[in-house]
């Protein structure tokens, strides 16, 4: 449990501070800005307020109080998964920590004001579509979800391998076969 708390305790303040500071910067610097580019124009910066769900999915006029309980429920689930995780499963612990940090960052925006979650990175052209506008918390959630999927996939492979080894039994044990028939 100590390792889990250490990973969470180190990551949480770093990601939350980065998220809050960059969102405050975006609100101050991009409110009246044209369209400043970051990294030579590959990453445009645009201030946007997302009152809906992920990827701008809208649910009514003021869904804030719909999303706050859902976020709290999701946080409780993520914390339960951290507690359940094996102590040496660093990938799963880091993945869940990233999701928790990102969820808290966006929850902070939803609770502190009714303007919505501050997004400011993007849209980024992928050639065939524009990727949505996002923020540091969204990056943490996205990376965490990808790592969590990988963690579950690796666990499934491990369990299948252990199950196959258990079915085979030790290599030096001779298992009785069918009785020979007399002909």
Tab-separated table of C-alpha atoms in Angstrom:
chain	number	residue	atom	x	y	z
A	1	UNK	CA	0.000	0.000	0.000
A	2	UNK	CA	2.939	2.294	0.659
A	3	UNK	CA	4.042	2.111	-3.001
A	4	UNK	CA	0.516	2.912	-4.169
A	5	UNK	CA	0.297	5.940	-1.884
A	6	UNK	CA	3.737	7.125	-2.989
A	7	UNK	CA	2.823	6.982	-6.682
A	8	UNK	CA	-0.472	8.767	-6.022
A	9	UNK	CA	1.123	11.250	-3.625
A	10	UNK	CA	3.824	12.263	-6.102
A	11	UNK	CA	1.657	12.321	-9.228
A	12	UNK	CA	-1.440	14.016	-7.850
A	13	UNK	CA	0.050	17.398	-6.948
A	14	UNK	CA	2.192	17.555	-10.092
A	15	UNK	CA	-0.661	16.842	-12.502
A	16	UNK	CA	-3.245	18.909	-10.610
A	17	UNK	CA	-0.950	21.932	-10.349
A	18	UNK	CA	0.006	21.628	-14.024
A	19	UNK	CA	-3.666	21.384	-14.986
A	20	UNK	CA	-4.822	24.309	-12.833
A	21	UNK	CA	-1.899	26.569	-13.773
A	22	UNK	CA	-2.219	25.907	-17.519
A	23	UNK	CA	-5.986	26.441	-17.443
A	24	UNK	CA	-5.569	29.739	-15.595
A	25	UNK	CA	-2.898	30.772	-18.089
A	26	UNK	CA	-5.195	29.839	-20.980
A	27	UNK	CA	-8.098	31.876	-19.588
A	28	UNK	CA	-5.835	34.919	-19.082
A	29	UNK	CA	-3.738	34.672	-22.243
A	30	UNK	CA	-6.121	33.249	-24.822
A	31	UNK	CA	-9.363	35.070	-24.016
A	32	UNK	CA	-8.645	37.890	-26.458
A	33	UNK	CA	-5.920	36.226	-28.511
A	34	UNK	CA	-6.293	35.421	-32.152
A	35	UNK	CA	-5.003	31.935	-32.651
A	36	UNK	CA	-1.499	31.575	-31.210
A	37	UNK	CA	0.363	28.475	-32.283
A	38	UNK	CA	2.537	26.275	-30.159
A	39	UNK	CA	5.402	24.131	-31.432
A	40	UNK	CA	5.698	25.854	-34.784
A	41	UNK	CA	2.025	25.768	-35.589
A	42	UNK	CA	1.554	22.036	-35.127
A	43	UNK	CA	-0.367	22.594	-31.897
A	44	UNK	CA	-2.826	25.485	-32.053
A	45	UNK	CA	-4.079	27.026	-28.823
A	46	UNK	CA	-7.748	28.000	-28.573
A	47	UNK	CA	-9.732	28.766	-25.463
A	48	UNK	CA	-12.919	26.723	-25.166
A	49	UNK	CA	-15.293	25.842	-22.363
A	50	UNK	CA	-16.725	22.330	-22.369
A	51	UNK	CA	-19.936	22.048	-20.383
A	52	UNK	CA	-20.606	18.600	-21.808
A	53	UNK	CA	-18.911	15.246	-21.561
A	54	UNK	CA	-15.750	13.987	-23.222
A	55	UNK	CA	-15.202	15.145	-26.797
A	56	UNK	CA	-17.788	17.899	-26.348
A	57	UNK	CA	-20.786	15.569	-26.098
A	58	UNK	CA	-23.638	17.776	-24.902
A	59	UNK	CA	-26.300	16.796	-22.386
A	60	UNK	CA	-28.795	19.598	-21.866
A	61	UNK	CA	-28.225	23.259	-21.009
A	62	UNK	CA	-26.563	22.923	-17.577
A	63	UNK	CA	-25.290	19.361	-17.127
A	64	UNK	CA	-22.746	20.341	-14.473
A	65	UNK	CA	-24.656	18.786	-11.591
A	66	UNK	CA	-25.217	15.669	-13.674
A	67	UNK	CA	-21.468	15.208	-14.226
A	68	UNK	CA	-20.279	15.999	-10.688
A	69	UNK	CA	-21.876	12.893	-9.082
A	70	UNK	CA	-20.768	10.743	-12.021
A	71	UNK	CA	-17.199	12.008	-11.595
A	72	UNK	CA	-17.324	11.284	-7.861
A	73	UNK	CA	-18.617	7.782	-8.542
A	74	UNK	CA	-15.883	7.203	-11.129
A	75	UNK	CA	-13.268	8.457	-8.654
A	76	UNK	CA	-14.550	6.022	-6.020
A	77	UNK	CA	-14.305	3.186	-8.543
A	78	UNK	CA	-10.740	4.172	-9.527
A	79	UNK	CA	-9.690	4.348	-5.866
A	80	UNK	CA	-11.198	0.897	-5.272
A	81	UNK	CA	-9.226	-0.430	-8.257
A	82	UNK	CA	-6.024	1.091	-6.848
A	83	UNK	CA	-6.676	-0.614	-3.518
A	84	UNK	CA	-7.360	-3.915	-5.315
A	85	UNK	CA	-4.275	-3.703	-7.528
A	86	UNK	CA	-1.379	-5.991	-6.706
A	87	UNK	CA	1.340	-4.048	-4.884
A	88	UNK	CA	3.872	-4.710	-7.666
A	89	UNK	CA	1.503	-3.863	-10.549
A	90	UNK	CA	3.092	-0.486	-11.216
A	91	UNK	CA	1.507	-0.149	-14.654
A	92	UNK	CA	-2.023	-0.450	-13.276
A	93	UNK	CA	-1.275	1.807	-10.306
A	94	UNK	CA	0.209	4.523	-12.558
A	95	UNK	CA	-2.680	4.172	-15.031
A	96	UNK	CA	-5.312	4.562	-12.334
A	97	UNK	CA	-3.391	7.430	-10.755
A	98	UNK	CA	-3.383	9.303	-14.091
A	99	UNK	CA	-7.135	8.809	-14.492
A	100	UNK	CA	-7.768	9.949	-10.901
A	101	UNK	CA	-5.602	13.054	-11.340
A	102	UNK	CA	-7.279	14.013	-14.619
A	103	UNK	CA	-10.758	13.418	-13.250
A	104	UNK	CA	-9.991	15.605	-10.242
A	105	UNK	CA	-8.643	18.373	-12.502
A	106	UNK	CA	-11.794	18.484	-14.606
A	107	UNK	CA	-14.035	18.031	-11.551
A	108	UNK	CA	-12.391	21.094	-10.006
A	109	UNK	CA	-13.471	23.163	-13.038
A	110	UNK	CA	-17.036	21.844	-12.906
A	111	UNK	CA	-17.408	22.609	-9.196
A	112	UNK	CA	-15.686	26.010	-9.096
A	113	UNK	CA	-17.818	27.647	-11.771
A	114	UNK	CA	-20.584	27.014	-14.273
A	115	UNK	CA	-18.513	27.973	-17.319
A	116	UNK	CA	-17.482	24.378	-17.922
A	117	UNK	CA	-14.133	22.667	-18.157
A	118	UNK	CA	-11.408	24.885	-19.621
A	119	UNK	CA	-9.909	23.363	-22.775
A	120	UNK	CA	-7.213	25.114	-24.784
A	121	UNK	CA	-4.961	22.732	-26.736
A	122	UNK	CA	-6.135	22.164	-30.286
A	123	UNK	CA	-7.948	21.430	-32.418
A	124	UNK	CA	-5.102	19.440	-33.943
A	125	UNK	CA	-5.404	18.445	-37.579
A	126	UNK	CA	-4.785	14.758	-38.158
A	127	UNK	CA	-5.154	15.127	-41.915
A	128	UNK	CA	-8.474	13.297	-42.073
A	129	UNK	CA	-10.108	15.029	-39.082
A	130	UNK	CA	-9.465	17.621	-36.407
A	131	UNK	CA	-8.772	16.264	-32.919
A	132	UNK	CA	-10.883	17.935	-30.248
A	133	UNK	CA	-9.670	20.730	-27.993
A	134	UNK	CA	-8.351	19.342	-24.710
A	135	UNK	CA	-6.336	20.159	-21.571
A	136	UNK	CA	-3.720	18.643	-19.239
A	137	UNK	CA	-6.365	16.717	-17.254
A	138	UNK	CA	-7.707	15.207	-20.479
A	139	UNK	CA	-4.180	14.102	-21.421
A	140	UNK	CA	-3.773	12.410	-18.029
A	141	UNK	CA	-7.114	10.629	-18.380
A	142	UNK	CA	-6.392	9.510	-21.954
A	143	UNK	CA	-2.902	8.221	-21.153
A	144	UNK	CA	-4.224	6.532	-18.023
A	145	UNK	CA	-7.016	4.778	-19.908
A	146	UNK	CA	-4.592	3.487	-22.572
A	147	UNK	CA	-2.225	2.209	-19.870
A	148	UNK	CA	-5.155	0.663	-17.988
A	149	UNK	CA	-6.265	-1.236	-21.095
A	150	UNK	CA	-2.698	-2.495	-21.553
A	151	UNK	CA	-2.588	-3.487	-17.873
A	152	UNK	CA	-5.827	-5.471	-18.124
A	153	UNK	CA	-4.608	-7.120	-21.347
A	154	UNK	CA	-1.297	-8.132	-19.725
A	155	UNK	CA	-3.162	-9.488	-16.698
A	156	UNK	CA	-5.431	-11.549	-18.931
A	157	UNK	CA	-2.404	-13.007	-20.714
A	158	UNK	CA	-0.750	-13.806	-17.376
A	159	UNK	CA	-3.880	-15.516	-16.058
A	160	UNK	CA	-4.243	-17.575	-19.257
A	161	UNK	CA	-0.587	-18.597	-19.047
A	162	UNK	CA	-0.950	-19.575	-15.370
A	163	UNK	CA	-4.145	-21.489	-16.187
A	164	UNK	CA	-2.427	-23.369	-19.005
A	165	UNK	CA	0.504	-24.244	-16.740
A	166	UNK	CA	-1.889	-25.472	-14.042
A	167	UNK	CA	-3.747	-27.655	-16.583
A	168	UNK	CA	-0.506	-29.224	-17.788
A	169	UNK	CA	0.803	-29.878	-14.300
A	170	UNK	CA	4.438	-30.473	-13.483
A	171	UNK	CA	6.522	-31.813	-16.356
A	172	UNK	CA	7.966	-34.801	-14.401
A	173	UNK	CA	4.609	-36.297	-13.419
A	174	UNK	CA	3.290	-39.055	-15.647
A	175	UNK	CA	-0.455	-38.840	-15.988
A	176	UNK	CA	-2.351	-42.039	-16.452
A	177	UNK	CA	-3.848	-42.475	-19.860
A	178	UNK	CA	-6.801	-44.534	-20.965
A	179	UNK	CA	-6.712	-48.224	-20.093
A	180	UNK	CA	-5.369	-50.328	-22.906
A	181	UNK	CA	-7.946	-52.489	-24.588
A	182	UNK	CA	-7.325	-56.143	-25.185
A	183	UNK	CA	-7.862	-57.214	-28.680
